[in-house]
C-alpha angles and dihedrals in degrees: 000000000000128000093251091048095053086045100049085046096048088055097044093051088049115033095164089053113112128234087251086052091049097056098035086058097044093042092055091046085057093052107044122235093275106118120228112259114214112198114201114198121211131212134324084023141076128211097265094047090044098042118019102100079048093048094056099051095049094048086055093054087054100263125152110226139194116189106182135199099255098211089221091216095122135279099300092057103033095046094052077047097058098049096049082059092052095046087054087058120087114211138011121338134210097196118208131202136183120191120326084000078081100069094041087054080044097058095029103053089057111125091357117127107187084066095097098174132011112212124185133195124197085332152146110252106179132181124238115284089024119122112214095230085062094044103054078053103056080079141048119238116062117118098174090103094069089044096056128113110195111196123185114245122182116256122227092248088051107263132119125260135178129233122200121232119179110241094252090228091064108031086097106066098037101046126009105023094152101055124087107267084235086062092043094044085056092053098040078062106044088035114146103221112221123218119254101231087070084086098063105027097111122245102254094184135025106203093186084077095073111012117063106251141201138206146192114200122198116215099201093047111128095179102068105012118253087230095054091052097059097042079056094049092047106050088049087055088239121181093233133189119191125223135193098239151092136278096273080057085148085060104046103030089038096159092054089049094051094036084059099052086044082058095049088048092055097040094055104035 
């Protein structure tokens, strides 16, 4: 059937439809009923380094993605970042975030409601007040503080600010012990730093509220502590899988991870 055709029958069946219903309904015919997954990265890491095995899978099972570039300059800016990207989606969105990515879908997906399903992996999930640097303390088990390297950059109104590397020596066991040190040697090269005041920038919004969420939890992470990701989980109500890995899980059990948005996707559809 050709475009015109569709069109003209759809008119003919409906006559009281109007032209916006039309092309919502044969848009959506056109796409396929597959949302879109949009996978937020968090710090140390950019989009290709954090998704692509992901990204890959879920390409293969038909899904549309959208990986960003996180800027990494704290919630303010990252969050107004993030919306920006989901405006510019058309159709439902299973949004996806790793580490800190978790507390920018958090904020972002707020009041959207194209954002079908939050899934986070390995991820903050606040609530809304909380301040991440008092968060990754309310549990015994991270490590990332002594591995950290803080280095001074210049801010657009003209004061100073501090991003966060990882020391390289030590990127693997913090943060990606179950990757090849080939792999990790790569990343401690290519790592986005984070700004530090993305610890203390307050949580405005807590999505979780309002939109079903999931959540894999990795029980080796020492980044973001396996036992604050579950009481985060749990208080969202999250549907959770665990996984033995590290805190880059999405990296190195790929097919769970993937396996866990496709169930958000499905659930939600």
């Amino acid at each position: 059937m050709t475009l015109g055709i569709l069109l003209t029958s759809t008119v003919s069946a409906t006559a009281s439809t109007t032209v916006d219903d039309m092309k919502t309904t044969l848009d959506s015919r056109i796409a396929g009923a597959k949302p879109t997954v949009v996978l937020v990265h968090g710090g140390f890491a950019d989009a290709s380094a954090s998704w692509n095995p992901v990204i890959k899978r879920l390409q293969k099972n038909g899904y549309p993605v959208v990986a960003p570039a996180n800027p990494l300059r704290g919630l303010p800016t990252d969050v107004a970042y993030l919306k920006s990207v989901l405006d510019s989606v058309k159709g439902p969105i299973v949004l996806v975030g790793h580490s800190y990515g978790g507390a920018v879908i958090t904020n972002a997906a707020a009041g959207d409601s194209d954002v079908k399903a939050l899934v986070y992996i390995a991820a903050f999930m606040p609530d809304k007040g909380e301040r991440l640097g008092e968060l990754i303390g309310k549990f015994p088990g991270s490590e990332i503080q002594a591995a950290l390297n803080p280095v001074q950059f210049p801010n657009p109104d003209g004061t100073t600010g501090t991003e966060l590397y990882l020391q390289p020596d030590k990127l693997r066991a913090v943060f990606a012990a179950d990757l090849p040190e080939s792999t990790t040697m790569l990343m401690a090269s290519t790592q986005r730093p984070f700004s530090a005041s993305s610890f203390e920038d307050v949580t405005q919004e807590a999505a979780w509220h309002t939109i079903p969420s999931w959540a894999l939890i990795a029980r080796q992470d020492k980044a973001i502590p396996a036992e604050l990701e579950r009481y985060e989980a749990k208080r969202a109500n999250s549907k959770t899988v665990e996984v033995d890995g590290s805190h880059v899980a999405m990296v190195s059990r790929p097919d769970v991870t993937t396996n866990l948005i496709i169930a958000a996707a499905t659930a939600t559809a």
